[in-house]
Amino acid sequence: MRSQSRSQMQPIAPITALLCSCLSSWVTGVSTSMALSKPKKRKIDSENRQFQSEWTDKYLFILPAVTSTKPVCLLCNECMSVMKEYNLKRHYKSNHGSFSARFPEGSDERRSKIQRLLASFQHGQAALGRFCTEQERAMIASLRVAWTLTRQKRPFTEAETVKDCMLAVIDEVVVDEKVRESVTSSIKKVPLSDTSTLRRVELLAKDVSRQLLDNLKKTDVMSIAVDESTDCTDMAQLCIYVRFHDGVHFREELVGLIPMEGHTTGEAIFQKIDAFFDERELDLQKVCLLVTDGAPAMIGRLQGLTARLSTIAPHMQFLHCIIHQSVLCAKLSGDLKNTMDTVMNIVNFIRSTSSLQHRLFRMMLADMFAEHTDLLVHNDVRWLSKGNVLDRFCELHLEIVSFLRVCKHKRAANLLERMLDEQFMAEVYFLCDIFKHLNTLNLELQGREKSIADLVEKLCAFKTKLTIFTTDLSATGLLHFPRLRGFMNTAPEARITPVMTDFMTKLTENFTERFQGFNIPIEVLHFARDPFSIKPEADFCAKVKEVMSSIDESIFQLEMVDVQSSFASKQYLQS
């Protein structure tokens, strides 16, 4: 094959060489003729002209220290583009010829006049520099105020209030009148209107976004979390969070908030994400993990976001949000769902039937010196609200009963009957206790700077706790159900029903089934905590391969040896 290609190239090689030779000669000839026909253009910068100090006395020109490229006339402040004596002399003779008649060269009057002109020029330059410095400081102060207001989630109109507060404090604290006037004058120069603050925030946002994108372009791998939700204007917003290592520590940032004008299908979400990464020159191949909720648009097998992204990055892994799955595990059904619906009916009856009724209920709570001033409203979007509503409902149990007894509304009698049912209230107290444990788990899973090892440890611990809760409920010890225990001590007819025990059994099964994908071997978790605690053996590398199929076992094993043999790495990780 090689000999055949050479034989085919032999007839062409001389022709190609001849053509190249002719082209080279033609280009050389053209270049030579152009060089002979047109003189080379003169560059002023290459002449290295220097300003002579004697030109100040002769032609009244000075070379400023700030802009050391063009001489400036002391009389008219005009700049000369070329630092050449002939140009300075022509300007002096043409525009300031009368100056030589009034102040002859070499006279004391001329030297005194030039000194005054120099002093005036330097004073003007100093004032201009001082003005620029004050303006820069005012700009920096405005940026810092805008940064503080934005981080505190305060409206931009409060920037003027900040200025008024600073002026009021200075008037009271600063005793020296001169210092007070100076500081007050500097603060008044700081632009802090709402429009100025808006511009400052836009500048800060652009700078933060630029730094984040620069770090993302440098990183080798990243993981993203995608969620779509509708705001109060019925506009779907697509949030993209990113987690990556910037060389020093792990960072979690909001990289994009994309409006979805039309449909929110998996195809539409994929196109938005693809265009977002392409416009910012980010590589989707670097995304090693995608976390979404369980919506069909996200996890659909054919047209879902995960299916579309897998065609671009086959190595990318996908996870269903752990917190979202924990909420789905505790979804109510059957009798307990009816109990929760009844609780919400009572809350809505008191709060939403009429404004007068709501006011009367709050006034009654104030007269009875209750612990709280009102009931809470449940919202499925807020994951902790169900447990919080039940907790507040149980704490105001007696007050609610008293209000329903005096209420003259037709529905009040039926709701009061349910509140006086001890078995119904036992189920309410049971839900209050179990959702308190679920809310504790939810809060432990939330937060920044948490790795998958932290989350899996919390899940494993909660699975063990569920077994303890089930045993405690069956044995009627109720050590972990304090509200239910306290109610049953005062209600002799309340019992532990099969509905409660069945719910605990089903809750344990749901946690086991939903989190099968998070059954990470204990050795891998130990390695994530301490890379020096596990030996680089083939069995361990195989377990890591099961967790992340994209890892090359041989390369990973050798990298483990390099890391564990490095004293610097060990000292850095243990510090």
PDB file of N, CA, C and O in Angstrom, residues 340 386-395 425-439 480-484:
ATOM      1  N   MET A 340     -55.348  13.983  57.217  1.00  0.00           N
ATOM      2  CA  MET A 340     -54.647  15.214  56.861  1.00  0.00           C
ATOM      3  C   MET A 340     -55.579  16.192  56.153  1.00  0.00           C
ATOM      4  O   MET A 340     -55.535  17.412  56.401  1.00  0.00           O
ATOM      5  N   LYS A 386     -46.019  20.625  55.705  1.00  0.00           N
ATOM      6  CA  LYS A 386     -46.957  19.649  56.255  1.00  0.00           C
ATOM      7  C   LYS A 386     -46.653  19.363  57.720  1.00  0.00           C
ATOM      8  O   LYS A 386     -47.549  19.376  58.572  1.00  0.00           O
ATOM      9  N   GLY A 387     -45.404  19.125  58.032  1.00  0.00           N
ATOM     10  CA  GLY A 387     -45.037  18.883  59.424  1.00  0.00           C
ATOM     11  C   GLY A 387     -45.221  20.112  60.294  1.00  0.00           C
ATOM     12  O   GLY A 387     -45.654  20.006  61.446  1.00  0.00           O
ATOM     13  N   ASN A 388     -44.919  21.309  59.748  1.00  0.00           N
ATOM     14  CA  ASN A 388     -45.085  22.539  60.529  1.00  0.00           C
ATOM     15  C   ASN A 388     -46.557  22.827  60.820  1.00  0.00           C
ATOM     16  O   ASN A 388     -46.908  23.285  61.905  1.00  0.00           O
ATOM     17  N   VAL A 389     -47.419  22.567  59.832  1.00  0.00           N
ATOM     18  CA  VAL A 389     -48.857  22.784  60.033  1.00  0.00           C
ATOM     19  C   VAL A 389     -49.390  21.850  61.111  1.00  0.00           C
ATOM     20  O   VAL A 389     -50.159  22.261  61.998  1.00  0.00           O
ATOM     21  N   LEU A 390     -49.001  20.578  61.057  1.00  0.00           N
ATOM     22  CA  LEU A 390     -49.463  19.624  62.056  1.00  0.00           C
ATOM     23  C   LEU A 390     -48.952  19.989  63.443  1.00  0.00           C
ATOM     24  O   LEU A 390     -49.682  19.866  64.446  1.00  0.00           O
ATOM     25  N   ASP A 391     -47.713  20.436  63.518  1.00  0.00           N
ATOM     26  CA  ASP A 391     -47.152  20.801  64.816  1.00  0.00           C
ATOM     27  C   ASP A 391     -47.900  21.987  65.422  1.00  0.00           C
ATOM     28  O   ASP A 391     -48.238  21.985  66.618  1.00  0.00           O
ATOM     29  N   ARG A 392     -48.182  23.023  64.616  1.00  0.00           N
ATOM     30  CA  ARG A 392     -48.923  24.167  65.111  1.00  0.00           C
ATOM     31  C   ARG A 392     -50.368  23.782  65.469  1.00  0.00           C
ATOM     32  O   ARG A 392     -50.934  24.278  66.459  1.00  0.00           O
ATOM     33  N   PHE A 393     -50.966  22.895  64.682  1.00  0.00           N
ATOM     34  CA  PHE A 393     -52.339  22.447  64.943  1.00  0.00           C
ATOM     35  C   PHE A 393     -52.433  21.727  66.290  1.00  0.00           C
ATOM     36  O   PHE A 393     -53.383  21.947  67.055  1.00  0.00           O
ATOM     37  N   CYS A 394     -51.449  20.871  66.574  1.00  0.00           N
ATOM     38  CA  CYS A 394     -51.477  20.139  67.848  1.00  0.00           C
ATOM     39  C   CYS A 394     -51.215  21.074  69.035  1.00  0.00           C
ATOM     40  O   CYS A 394     -51.804  20.885  70.115  1.00  0.00           O
ATOM     41  N   GLU A 395     -50.366  22.070  68.865  1.00  0.00           N
ATOM     42  CA  GLU A 395     -50.087  22.987  69.960  1.00  0.00           C
ATOM     43  C   GLU A 395     -51.295  23.871  70.277  1.00  0.00           C
ATOM     44  O   GLU A 395     -51.454  24.324  71.421  1.00  0.00           O
ATOM     45  N   MET A 425     -57.858  12.355  66.648  1.00  0.00           N
ATOM     46  CA  MET A 425     -56.770  13.180  67.155  1.00  0.00           C
ATOM     47  C   MET A 425     -55.517  12.367  67.422  1.00  0.00           C
ATOM     48  O   MET A 425     -54.393  12.871  67.301  1.00  0.00           O
ATOM     49  N   ALA A 426     -55.674  11.085  67.751  1.00  0.00           N
ATOM     50  CA  ALA A 426     -54.497  10.224  67.923  1.00  0.00           C
ATOM     51  C   ALA A 426     -53.744  10.096  66.605  1.00  0.00           C
ATOM     52  O   ALA A 426     -52.504  10.129  66.571  1.00  0.00           O
ATOM     53  N   GLU A 427     -54.471   9.961  65.501  1.00  0.00           N
ATOM     54  CA  GLU A 427     -53.826   9.888  64.188  1.00  0.00           C
ATOM     55  C   GLU A 427     -53.149  11.212  63.839  1.00  0.00           C
ATOM     56  O   GLU A 427     -52.076  11.229  63.228  1.00  0.00           O
ATOM     57  N   VAL A 428     -53.776  12.322  64.237  1.00  0.00           N
ATOM     58  CA  VAL A 428     -53.162  13.627  63.985  1.00  0.00           C
ATOM     59  C   VAL A 428     -51.853  13.759  64.754  1.00  0.00           C
ATOM     60  O   VAL A 428     -50.829  14.196  64.211  1.00  0.00           O
ATOM     61  N   TYR A 429     -51.855  13.371  66.011  1.00  0.00           N
ATOM     62  CA  TYR A 429     -50.627  13.453  66.807  1.00  0.00           C
ATOM     63  C   TYR A 429     -49.570  12.490  66.285  1.00  0.00           C
ATOM     64  O   TYR A 429     -48.370  12.792  66.342  1.00  0.00           O
ATOM     65  N   PHE A 430     -50.000  11.337  65.792  1.00  0.00           N
ATOM     66  CA  PHE A 430     -49.046  10.400  65.197  1.00  0.00           C
ATOM     67  C   PHE A 430     -48.387  11.010  63.964  1.00  0.00           C
ATOM     68  O   PHE A 430     -47.155  10.934  63.795  1.00  0.00           O
ATOM     69  N   LEU A 431     -49.175  11.634  63.089  1.00  0.00           N
ATOM     70  CA  LEU A 431     -48.607  12.283  61.900  1.00  0.00           C
ATOM     71  C   LEU A 431     -47.692  13.432  62.291  1.00  0.00           C
ATOM     72  O   LEU A 431     -46.657  13.664  61.648  1.00  0.00           O
ATOM     73  N   CYS A 432     -48.063  14.133  63.344  1.00  0.00           N
ATOM     74  CA  CYS A 432     -47.220  15.240  63.792  1.00  0.00           C
ATOM     75  C   CYS A 432     -45.834  14.744  64.210  1.00  0.00           C
ATOM     76  O   CYS A 432     -44.807  15.340  63.844  1.00  0.00           O
ATOM     77  N   ASP A 433     -45.788  13.635  64.937  1.00  0.00           N
ATOM     78  CA  ASP A 433     -44.498  13.099  65.388  1.00  0.00           C
ATOM     79  C   ASP A 433     -43.668  12.557  64.227  1.00  0.00           C
ATOM     80  O   ASP A 433     -42.467  12.827  64.136  1.00  0.00           O
ATOM     81  N   ILE A 434     -44.291  11.791  63.333  1.00  0.00           N
ATOM     82  CA  ILE A 434     -43.522  11.169  62.261  1.00  0.00           C
ATOM     83  C   ILE A 434     -43.039  12.208  61.255  1.00  0.00           C
ATOM     84  O   ILE A 434     -41.918  12.125  60.726  1.00  0.00           O
ATOM     85  N   PHE A 435     -43.844  13.238  60.986  1.00  0.00           N
ATOM     86  CA  PHE A 435     -43.402  14.274  60.055  1.00  0.00           C
ATOM     87  C   PHE A 435     -42.345  15.176  60.673  1.00  0.00           C
ATOM     88  O   PHE A 435     -41.572  15.806  59.951  1.00  0.00           O
ATOM     89  N   LYS A 436     -42.317  15.233  61.976  1.00  0.00           N
ATOM     90  CA  LYS A 436     -41.223  15.967  62.614  1.00  0.00           C
ATOM     91  C   LYS A 436     -39.894  15.264  62.357  1.00  0.00           C
ATOM     92  O   LYS A 436     -38.873  15.903  62.080  1.00  0.00           O
ATOM     93  N   HIS A 437     -39.890  13.915  62.423  1.00  0.00           N
ATOM     94  CA  HIS A 437     -38.674  13.165  62.091  1.00  0.00           C
ATOM     95  C   HIS A 437     -38.317  13.323  60.612  1.00  0.00           C
ATOM     96  O   HIS A 437     -37.131  13.461  60.267  1.00  0.00           O
ATOM     97  N   LEU A 438     -39.322  13.328  59.738  1.00  0.00           N
ATOM     98  CA  LEU A 438     -39.062  13.492  58.308  1.00  0.00           C
ATOM     99  C   LEU A 438     -38.525  14.889  58.000  1.00  0.00           C
ATOM    100  O   LEU A 438     -37.650  15.046  57.144  1.00  0.00           O
ATOM    101  N   ASN A 439     -39.047  15.897  58.678  1.00  0.00           N
ATOM    102  CA  ASN A 439     -38.538  17.245  58.470  1.00  0.00           C
ATOM    103  C   ASN A 439     -37.096  17.375  58.950  1.00  0.00           C
ATOM    104  O   ASN A 439     -36.292  18.106  58.357  1.00  0.00           O
ATOM    105  N   HIS A 480     -40.267   7.690  70.892  1.00  0.00           N
ATOM    106  CA  HIS A 480     -39.976   8.586  69.784  1.00  0.00           C
ATOM    107  C   HIS A 480     -41.237   9.252  69.231  1.00  0.00           C
ATOM    108  O   HIS A 480     -41.183   9.857  68.156  1.00  0.00           O
ATOM    109  N   PHE A 481     -42.340   9.136  69.925  1.00  0.00           N
ATOM    110  CA  PHE A 481     -43.601   9.787  69.558  1.00  0.00           C
ATOM    111  C   PHE A 481     -44.110  10.566  70.778  1.00  0.00           C
ATOM    112  O   PHE A 481     -45.108  10.199  71.401  1.00  0.00           O
ATOM    113  N   PRO A 482     -43.428  11.639  71.156  1.00  0.00           N
ATOM    114  CA  PRO A 482     -43.772  12.332  72.414  1.00  0.00           C
ATOM    115  C   PRO A 482     -45.157  12.969  72.397  1.00  0.00           C
ATOM    116  O   PRO A 482     -45.862  12.933  73.410  1.00  0.00           O
ATOM    117  N   ARG A 483     -45.572  13.546  71.294  1.00  0.00           N
ATOM    118  CA  ARG A 483     -46.895  14.181  71.251  1.00  0.00           C
ATOM    119  C   ARG A 483     -48.005  13.130  71.335  1.00  0.00           C
ATOM    120  O   ARG A 483     -49.008  13.333  72.009  1.00  0.00           O
ATOM    121  N   LEU A 484     -47.833  12.022  70.627  1.00  0.00           N
ATOM    122  CA  LEU A 484     -48.827  10.945  70.686  1.00  0.00           C
ATOM    123  C   LEU A 484     -48.887  10.359  72.095  1.00  0.00           C
ATOM    124  O   LEU A 484     -49.977  10.066  72.616  1.00  0.00           O
TER     125      LEU A 484
END
